[in-house]
Coordinates of C-alpha atoms and ligand atoms in Angstrom, one line a residue:
X82 CA -133.4 28.2 101.5
X83 CA -133.6 31.3 103.7
X84 CA -130.4 32.9 104.9
X85 CA -131.3 31.7 108.5
X86 CA -131.8 28.1 107.5
X87 CA -128.6 28.2 105.4
X88 CA -126.6 29.5 108.4
X89 CA -128.1 26.8 110.6
X90 CA -127.2 24.1 108.1
X91 CA -123.7 25.4 107.9
X92 CA -123.1 25.3 111.6
X93 CA -124.6 21.9 111.9
X94 CA -122.3 20.7 109.2
X95 CA -119.3 22.2 111.1
X96 CA -120.2 20.3 114.2
X97 CA -120.7 17.0 112.4
X98 CA -117.4 17.1 110.5
X99 CA -114.7 15.1 112.2
X100 CA -112.5 17.3 114.3
X101 CA -108.9 17.8 113.0
X102 CA -106.5 17.0 115.8
X103 CA -103.8 19.5 116.7
X104 CA -100.2 18.7 116.1
X105 CA -98.0 19.0 119.2
X106 CA -94.3 19.7 118.9
X107 CA -91.5 19.8 121.4
X108 CA -88.9 22.1 120.1
X109 CA -85.5 23.3 121.2
X110 CA -85.7 26.0 118.6
X111 CA -87.0 29.5 119.5
X112 CA -90.8 29.2 119.1
X113 CA -91.1 32.7 117.7
X114 CA -88.7 31.7 114.9
X115 CA -90.8 28.8 113.7
X116 CA -94.3 30.1 114.5
X117 CA -94.8 31.8 111.1
X118 CA -94.2 28.5 109.2
X119 CA -96.7 26.7 111.5
X120 CA -99.2 29.5 110.9
X121 CA -98.8 28.9 107.1
X122 CA -99.6 25.1 107.7
X123 CA -102.7 25.9 109.8
X124 CA -103.9 28.4 107.1
X125 CA -103.6 25.7 104.5
X126 CA -104.9 22.7 106.4
X127 CA -107.0 23.9 109.3
X128 CA -104.8 21.9 111.6
X129 CA -103.5 23.8 114.6
X130 CA -100.0 23.4 115.8
X131 CA -98.9 23.7 119.5
X132 CA -95.3 24.5 120.1
X133 CA -93.7 23.6 123.5
X134 CA -90.3 25.0 123.9
X135 CA -88.0 22.5 125.6
X136 CA -84.6 24.0 126.4
X137 CA -82.9 21.1 128.2
X138 CA -83.9 17.5 128.9
X139 CA -85.8 16.8 125.8
X140 CA -84.9 13.2 125.7
X141 CA -85.5 12.7 129.4
X142 CA -88.9 14.3 129.1
X143 CA -90.0 12.1 126.2
X144 CA -88.7 9.0 128.0
X145 CA -90.5 9.9 131.2
X146 CA -93.8 10.5 129.3
X147 CA -93.5 7.3 127.3
X148 CA -96.5 6.3 125.3
X149 CA -98.6 9.0 127.1
X150 CA -96.5 11.8 125.7
X151 CA -98.7 14.5 124.0
X152 CA -95.8 15.3 121.6
X153 CA -96.1 14.2 118.0
X154 CA -93.0 15.7 116.7
X155 CA -89.6 16.8 117.9
X156 CA -87.7 19.7 116.3
X157 CA -84.1 20.3 117.1
X158 CA -80.7 21.3 115.7
X159 CA -77.4 19.5 115.2
X160 CA -76.8 15.9 114.2
X161 CA -75.7 15.1 117.8
X162 CA -79.1 15.9 119.2
X163 CA -80.9 14.1 116.4
X164 CA -78.7 11.0 116.9
X165 CA -79.4 11.2 120.6
X166 CA -83.2 11.0 120.2
X167 CA -82.8 8.0 117.9
X168 CA -80.4 6.3 120.3
X169 CA -82.8 6.9 123.2
X170 CA -85.6 5.2 121.1
X171 CA -88.1 7.9 121.6
X172 CA -88.8 8.4 117.9
X173 CA -90.1 6.2 115.1
X174 CA -89.2 5.7 111.4
X175 CA -91.3 7.5 108.8
X176 CA -91.8 6.1 105.3
X177 CA -92.5 9.0 103.0
X178 CA -91.7 9.4 99.3
X179 CA -92.4 13.2 99.7
X180 CA -89.7 13.5 102.4
X181 CA -87.2 11.2 100.6
X182 CA -87.6 13.1 97.4
X183 CA -87.3 16.5 98.9
X184 CA -84.4 15.9 101.3
X185 CA -80.9 14.8 100.0
X186 CA -79.9 11.4 101.4
X187 CA -76.9 12.9 103.2
X188 CA -79.3 15.1 105.2
X189 CA -81.7 12.5 106.6
X190 CA -81.3 9.3 108.7
X191 CA -80.5 6.2 106.8
X192 CA -83.2 4.5 108.9
X193 CA -85.7 7.3 108.3
X194 CA -85.9 8.3 111.9
X195 CA -84.9 11.9 111.5
X196 CA -85.2 14.3 108.6
X197 CA -83.2 17.5 107.9
X198 CA -85.3 20.6 107.3
X199 CA -82.6 23.3 106.9
X200 CA -78.8 23.4 106.8
X201 CA -76.2 25.7 108.2
X202 CA -72.6 25.7 107.2
X203 CA -69.8 25.9 109.8
X204 CA -67.4 28.4 108.3
X205 CA -64.9 31.1 109.1
X206 CA -65.6 34.6 110.1
X207 CA -62.6 36.7 108.9
X208 CA -61.5 40.2 109.8
X209 CA -62.2 42.5 106.9
X210 CA -59.1 44.5 107.8
X211 CA -56.6 41.8 108.6
X212 CA -57.4 38.8 106.4
X213 CA -57.0 39.1 102.6
X214 CA -59.3 37.6 100.1
X215 CA -58.3 34.1 99.3
X216 CA -56.0 33.9 102.3
X217 CA -58.0 30.9 103.6
X218 CA -59.6 28.3 101.4
X219 CA -59.5 25.0 103.3
X220 CA -60.3 23.7 106.8
X221 CA -56.9 21.9 106.7
X222 CA -55.2 25.3 106.4
X223 CA -56.5 26.4 109.8
X224 CA -53.7 24.2 111.3
X225 CA -51.0 26.1 109.3
X226 CA -48.4 28.1 111.2
X227 CA -49.4 31.3 109.3
X228 CA -52.5 31.5 111.6
X229 CA -50.5 31.3 114.8
X230 CA -52.1 33.4 117.5
X231 CA -54.9 34.5 115.1
X232 CA -57.8 32.0 115.7
X233 CA -60.7 32.3 118.1
X234 CA -63.3 29.6 118.7
X235 CA -65.8 28.4 121.3
X236 CA -65.1 25.2 123.2
X237 CA -63.7 22.3 121.2
X238 CA -66.1 20.0 123.0
X239 CA -69.2 21.9 121.8
X240 CA -71.4 19.8 119.4
X241 CA -70.7 22.3 116.5
X242 CA -67.0 21.8 116.7
X243 CA -67.3 18.0 117.4
X244 CA -69.3 17.6 114.2
X245 CA -66.6 19.5 112.3
X246 CA -63.9 17.3 113.8
X247 CA -66.0 14.2 113.0
X248 CA -66.2 15.4 109.4
X249 CA -62.4 15.8 109.5
X250 CA -62.1 12.2 110.6
X251 CA -64.3 11.2 107.6
X252 CA -61.8 13.0 105.3
X253 CA -58.4 12.4 107.0
X254 CA -58.9 9.5 109.3
X255 CA -58.4 9.7 113.1
X256 CA -54.7 10.3 113.1
X257 CA -55.0 13.1 110.5
X258 CA -57.9 14.7 112.4
X259 CA -55.9 14.6 115.6
X260 CA -52.9 16.3 114.0
X261 CA -55.3 18.9 112.6
X262 CA -56.9 19.6 116.0
X263 CA -53.5 19.9 117.6
X264 CA -52.4 22.3 114.9
X265 CA -55.5 24.5 115.3
X266 CA -55.1 24.5 119.0
X267 CA -51.5 25.8 118.6
X268 CA -52.9 28.7 116.5
X269 CA -55.5 29.8 119.0
X270 CA -55.2 33.5 120.2
X271 CA -56.9 32.6 123.5
X272 CA -58.4 29.6 125.3
X273 CA -61.8 28.7 123.9
X274 CA -64.6 30.6 125.6
X275 CA -68.0 32.0 124.8
X276 CA -70.3 31.2 121.9
X277 CA -69.8 31.7 118.2
X278 CA -70.9 35.3 118.3
X279 CA -68.4 36.1 121.1
X280 CA -65.6 35.1 118.8
X281 CA -66.7 37.6 116.2
X282 CA -66.8 40.2 119.0
X283 CA -63.2 39.2 119.7
X284 CA -62.2 39.8 116.0
X285 CA -63.9 43.2 116.2
X286 CA -62.0 44.0 119.3
X287 CA -58.7 43.0 117.7
X288 CA -58.0 39.9 119.7
X289 CA -57.9 37.5 116.8
X290 CA -58.3 37.6 113.0
X291 CA -60.5 34.6 112.2
X292 CA -63.0 32.4 114.1
X293 CA -65.1 29.4 113.5
X294 CA -68.9 30.0 113.4
X295 CA -72.2 28.8 112.0
X296 CA -73.4 30.9 109.0
X297 CA -76.8 32.0 110.5
X298 CA -75.1 33.9 113.3
X299 CA -74.2 36.6 110.7
X300 CA -77.9 37.2 110.2
X301 CA -78.6 37.1 113.9
X302 CA -75.8 39.7 114.7
X303 CA -77.0 42.0 111.9
X304 CA -80.4 41.9 113.5
X305 CA -79.1 42.9 116.9
X306 CA -78.2 46.5 117.6
X307 CA -75.2 45.9 119.8
X308 CA -73.8 43.2 117.6
X309 CA -74.2 44.8 114.2
X310 CA -70.7 46.4 114.4
X311 CA -69.2 43.0 115.3
X312 CA -70.8 41.6 112.1
X313 CA -69.6 44.5 110.1
X314 CA -66.0 43.9 111.1
X315 CA -66.0 40.5 109.4
X316 CA -66.9 38.7 106.3
X317 CA -67.9 35.1 105.8
X318 CA -65.3 32.7 104.3
X319 CA -66.5 29.3 103.2
X320 CA -63.6 26.9 103.6
X321 CA -63.8 23.5 102.0
X322 CA -62.2 20.2 102.9
X323 CA -59.3 19.5 100.5
X324 CA -61.3 16.6 99.1
X325 CA -64.8 17.9 99.8
X326 CA -67.0 20.9 100.3
X327 CA -68.0 23.0 103.3
X328 CA -69.1 21.4 106.5
X329 CA -72.9 21.5 106.9
X330 CA -75.1 20.5 109.8
X331 CA -78.9 20.4 110.0
X332 CA -81.9 21.4 111.9
X333 CA -84.3 18.5 111.8
X334 CA -87.6 16.8 112.7
X335 CA -88.6 13.4 114.0
X336 CA -91.9 11.6 114.8
X337 CA -92.2 10.5 118.4
X338 CA -93.0 6.9 119.3
X339 CA -96.1 8.2 121.1
X340 CA -97.4 10.5 118.3
X341 CA -101.1 10.6 119.3
X342 CA -101.9 12.6 116.1
X343 CA -99.7 10.7 113.7
X344 CA -101.6 11.4 110.5
X345 CA -101.7 15.2 111.0
X346 CA -98.0 15.1 112.1
X347 CA -97.0 13.4 108.9
X348 CA -98.9 16.0 107.0
X349 CA -96.9 18.7 108.7
X350 CA -93.6 17.0 108.1
X351 CA -94.4 16.8 104.4
X352 CA -95.6 20.4 104.4
X353 CA -92.3 21.6 105.9
X354 CA -90.4 20.4 102.8
X355 CA -92.7 22.1 100.3
X356 CA -91.1 25.0 98.4
X357 CA -93.0 27.7 100.2
X358 CA -92.5 26.3 103.7
X359 CA -88.8 25.7 103.0
X360 CA -88.2 29.3 102.0
X361 CA -90.1 30.8 105.0
X362 CA -88.5 28.4 107.5
X363 CA -85.0 28.9 106.1
X364 CA -85.4 32.7 105.9
X365 CA -86.6 33.0 109.5
X366 CA -83.4 31.3 110.7
X367 CA -80.9 32.6 108.1
X368 CA -80.4 29.0 107.1
X369 CA -80.4 27.1 103.8
X370 CA -83.4 25.1 102.6
X371 CA -82.8 21.4 102.1
X372 CA -85.1 21.4 99.1
X373 CA -83.1 22.0 96.0
X374 CA -84.2 25.1 94.2
X375 CA -86.1 26.7 97.2
X376 CA -85.3 30.4 97.2
X377 CA -82.8 31.7 99.7
X378 CA -83.3 34.8 101.8
X379 CA -81.6 37.9 100.3
X380 CA -79.0 38.0 103.0
X381 CA -78.1 34.3 102.7
X382 CA -77.9 34.6 99.0
X383 CA -75.5 37.5 99.3
X384 CA -72.9 35.2 101.0
X385 CA -72.5 33.5 97.7
X386 CA -72.8 29.9 96.7
X387 CA -72.0 27.0 99.0
X388 CA -70.6 23.7 97.9
X389 CA -71.7 21.4 100.7
X390 CA -69.5 18.5 101.8
X391 CA -71.4 15.4 100.8
X392 CA -70.3 13.2 103.7
X393 CA -73.4 11.6 105.2
X394 CA -74.4 13.2 108.5
X395 CA -75.1 9.7 109.8
X396 CA -71.4 8.9 109.2
X397 CA -70.4 12.1 110.9
X398 CA -72.5 11.2 113.9
X399 CA -70.8 7.8 114.0
X400 CA -67.4 9.6 114.5
X401 CA -68.5 11.7 117.4
X402 CA -67.0 9.6 120.1
X403 CA -63.7 9.5 118.4
X404 CA -63.9 13.3 117.8
X405 CA -64.5 13.9 121.5
X406 CA -61.6 11.7 122.4
X407 CA -59.3 13.6 120.1
X408 CA -60.3 17.0 121.5
X409 CA -59.7 15.7 125.0
X410 CA -56.3 14.1 124.0
X411 CA -55.1 17.4 122.4
X412 CA -56.5 19.2 125.4
X413 CA -58.1 21.7 123.0
X414 CA -59.7 23.8 125.6
X415 CA -56.7 23.8 128.0
Ligands
FE619 FE1 -76.5 27.8 117.2

């Protein structure tokens, strides 16, 4: 075959081959943070991935679009948001041995409607100067008098804190969790305000000694010129429940009801729990892979080992309404 005939034959073949559909994702995560892992999927499979950043109103948008939605997958963070898309009936269950084997049961929906991809722990940022090593070891201890006037946190009604209180309900029951929340409130240095990073800034500024925050914010602050000195004023402390480990939450993924490109979407879901994808994805966000044994980023590794609380996130989601009621009853933000 001459070179010319060969090229012609190749191009004819390319046209005749069945086109691979793109996978369309609605994501509340920053697209630039997840693009590299999608590029790795495209390089391996030839399937393109389109990311649409949806800041607010993800559920409303999926509901409005109904069966005509172009979205195959939804990616978001926090169990409350994952539970919300399940309750709104805009996603469907996925039966996959690959997903079920890679992801620990506590980090995926019992009905297979959402799957955790990475975890983050909600821990304590402690002043390097004013908090001694070993001074704090449990979440329960945050309600102790010795922390009076020393704690900063964002709103008690934020999803991150509601999940922590929900976990506290799982460990101590509703009465115990309420006493705890009231105790923590009594120890606040100021009314809850700002985000997790703003609390670290307050420690840096001397307004408080410890704050509640998600682990990945340490990485984010270190990557931000203005915030590096806030990060350097603190170290991460991983409290545990008296009868459990550290509180973890997830980022996760779900298949939409509409899913026009279901097969390719399933391929992507399974790719995302492969060892290579898990490491890239977790590293980009300073999170922990859900896949046991997937390497951590150097920074995350440097924080030391985490013993994760094994309470099912589905159970934690189930306590959310009670957690919200407790935080309102103790007037946590007041
Ligand atoms: Fe966050």
